[in-house]
């Protein structure tokens, strides 16, 4: 009888160890996935391509040209 209980306890301990190992593996997989995602995001160029935006929006392009002209005129007057 005691031998049977001992085997049952051993079996339960092994099952608990297996569950803990599975949980650890899942957590490590999640961490690896997050790390990969962070690396992918870091590779992205999040800075906008201003020249491309100017081409897409003619009004913005004209406004930018006016701003540059005013800056040039102001800097020439300051000299």
Tab-separated table of C-alpha atoms in Angstrom:
chain	number	residue	atom	x	y	z
A	1	UNK	CA	0.000	0.000	0.000
A	2	UNK	CA	2.736	2.419	0.959
A	3	UNK	CA	4.653	1.532	-2.177
A	4	UNK	CA	1.590	2.402	-4.248
A	5	UNK	CA	1.260	5.781	-2.506
A	6	UNK	CA	4.957	6.455	-3.047
A	7	UNK	CA	4.608	5.717	-6.759
A	8	UNK	CA	1.548	7.978	-6.937
A	9	UNK	CA	3.452	10.799	-5.230
A	10	UNK	CA	6.411	10.308	-7.569
A	11	UNK	CA	4.066	10.388	-10.556
A	12	UNK	CA	2.397	13.579	-9.306
A	13	UNK	CA	5.801	15.211	-8.757
A	14	UNK	CA	6.883	14.256	-12.279
A	15	UNK	CA	3.656	15.697	-13.700
A	16	UNK	CA	4.224	18.942	-11.810
A	17	UNK	CA	7.816	19.103	-13.094
A	18	UNK	CA	6.584	18.532	-16.653
A	19	UNK	CA	3.963	21.280	-16.303
A	20	UNK	CA	6.543	23.691	-14.923
A	21	UNK	CA	8.942	22.862	-17.767
A	22	UNK	CA	6.177	23.398	-20.337
A	23	UNK	CA	5.289	26.740	-18.777
A	24	UNK	CA	8.941	27.800	-18.816
A	25	UNK	CA	9.235	26.833	-22.485
A	26	UNK	CA	6.102	28.845	-23.324
A	27	UNK	CA	7.454	31.874	-21.460
A	28	UNK	CA	10.790	31.593	-23.270
A	29	UNK	CA	8.998	31.290	-26.617
A	30	UNK	CA	6.970	34.411	-25.806
A	31	UNK	CA	10.129	36.283	-24.827
A	32	UNK	CA	11.883	35.241	-28.046
A	33	UNK	CA	8.885	36.370	-30.060
A	34	UNK	CA	8.912	39.754	-28.326
A	35	UNK	CA	12.651	40.112	-28.866
A	36	UNK	CA	12.269	39.311	-32.571
A	37	UNK	CA	9.428	41.810	-32.842
A	38	UNK	CA	11.472	44.504	-31.111
A	39	UNK	CA	14.357	43.875	-33.503
A	40	UNK	CA	12.033	44.091	-36.509
A	41	UNK	CA	10.574	47.375	-35.258
A	42	UNK	CA	14.059	48.760	-34.643
A	43	UNK	CA	14.934	48.039	-38.275
A	44	UNK	CA	12.031	50.106	-39.560
A	45	UNK	CA	12.787	53.601	-40.732
A	46	UNK	CA	10.075	55.553	-39.003
A	47	UNK	CA	11.287	58.959	-40.183
A	48	UNK	CA	8.950	60.334	-42.837
A	49	UNK	CA	10.298	60.913	-46.308
A	50	UNK	CA	9.595	64.620	-46.560
A	51	UNK	CA	10.353	64.844	-50.278
A	52	UNK	CA	7.889	62.036	-50.939
A	53	UNK	CA	5.229	63.829	-48.908
A	54	UNK	CA	5.822	67.025	-50.881
A	55	UNK	CA	5.266	65.146	-54.128
A	56	UNK	CA	2.048	63.672	-52.778
A	57	UNK	CA	0.654	67.025	-51.668
A	58	UNK	CA	1.162	69.854	-54.195
A	59	UNK	CA	-0.215	72.481	-51.810
A	60	UNK	CA	2.254	71.419	-49.152
A	61	UNK	CA	5.007	71.603	-51.760
A	62	UNK	CA	4.083	75.185	-52.673
A	63	UNK	CA	3.854	76.198	-49.019
A	64	UNK	CA	7.264	74.689	-48.328
A	65	UNK	CA	8.722	76.594	-51.293
A	66	UNK	CA	7.258	79.838	-49.899
A	67	UNK	CA	8.677	79.124	-46.453
A	68	UNK	CA	12.122	78.439	-47.905
A	69	UNK	CA	11.933	81.641	-49.944
A	70	UNK	CA	10.982	83.670	-46.856
A	71	UNK	CA	13.834	82.102	-44.892
A	72	UNK	CA	16.298	82.932	-47.656
A	73	UNK	CA	15.024	86.516	-47.869
A	74	UNK	CA	15.214	86.929	-44.112
A	75	UNK	CA	18.738	85.549	-43.954
A	76	UNK	CA	19.828	87.843	-46.830
A	77	UNK	CA	18.383	90.873	-45.029
A	78	UNK	CA	20.191	89.910	-41.852
A	79	UNK	CA	23.591	89.837	-43.547
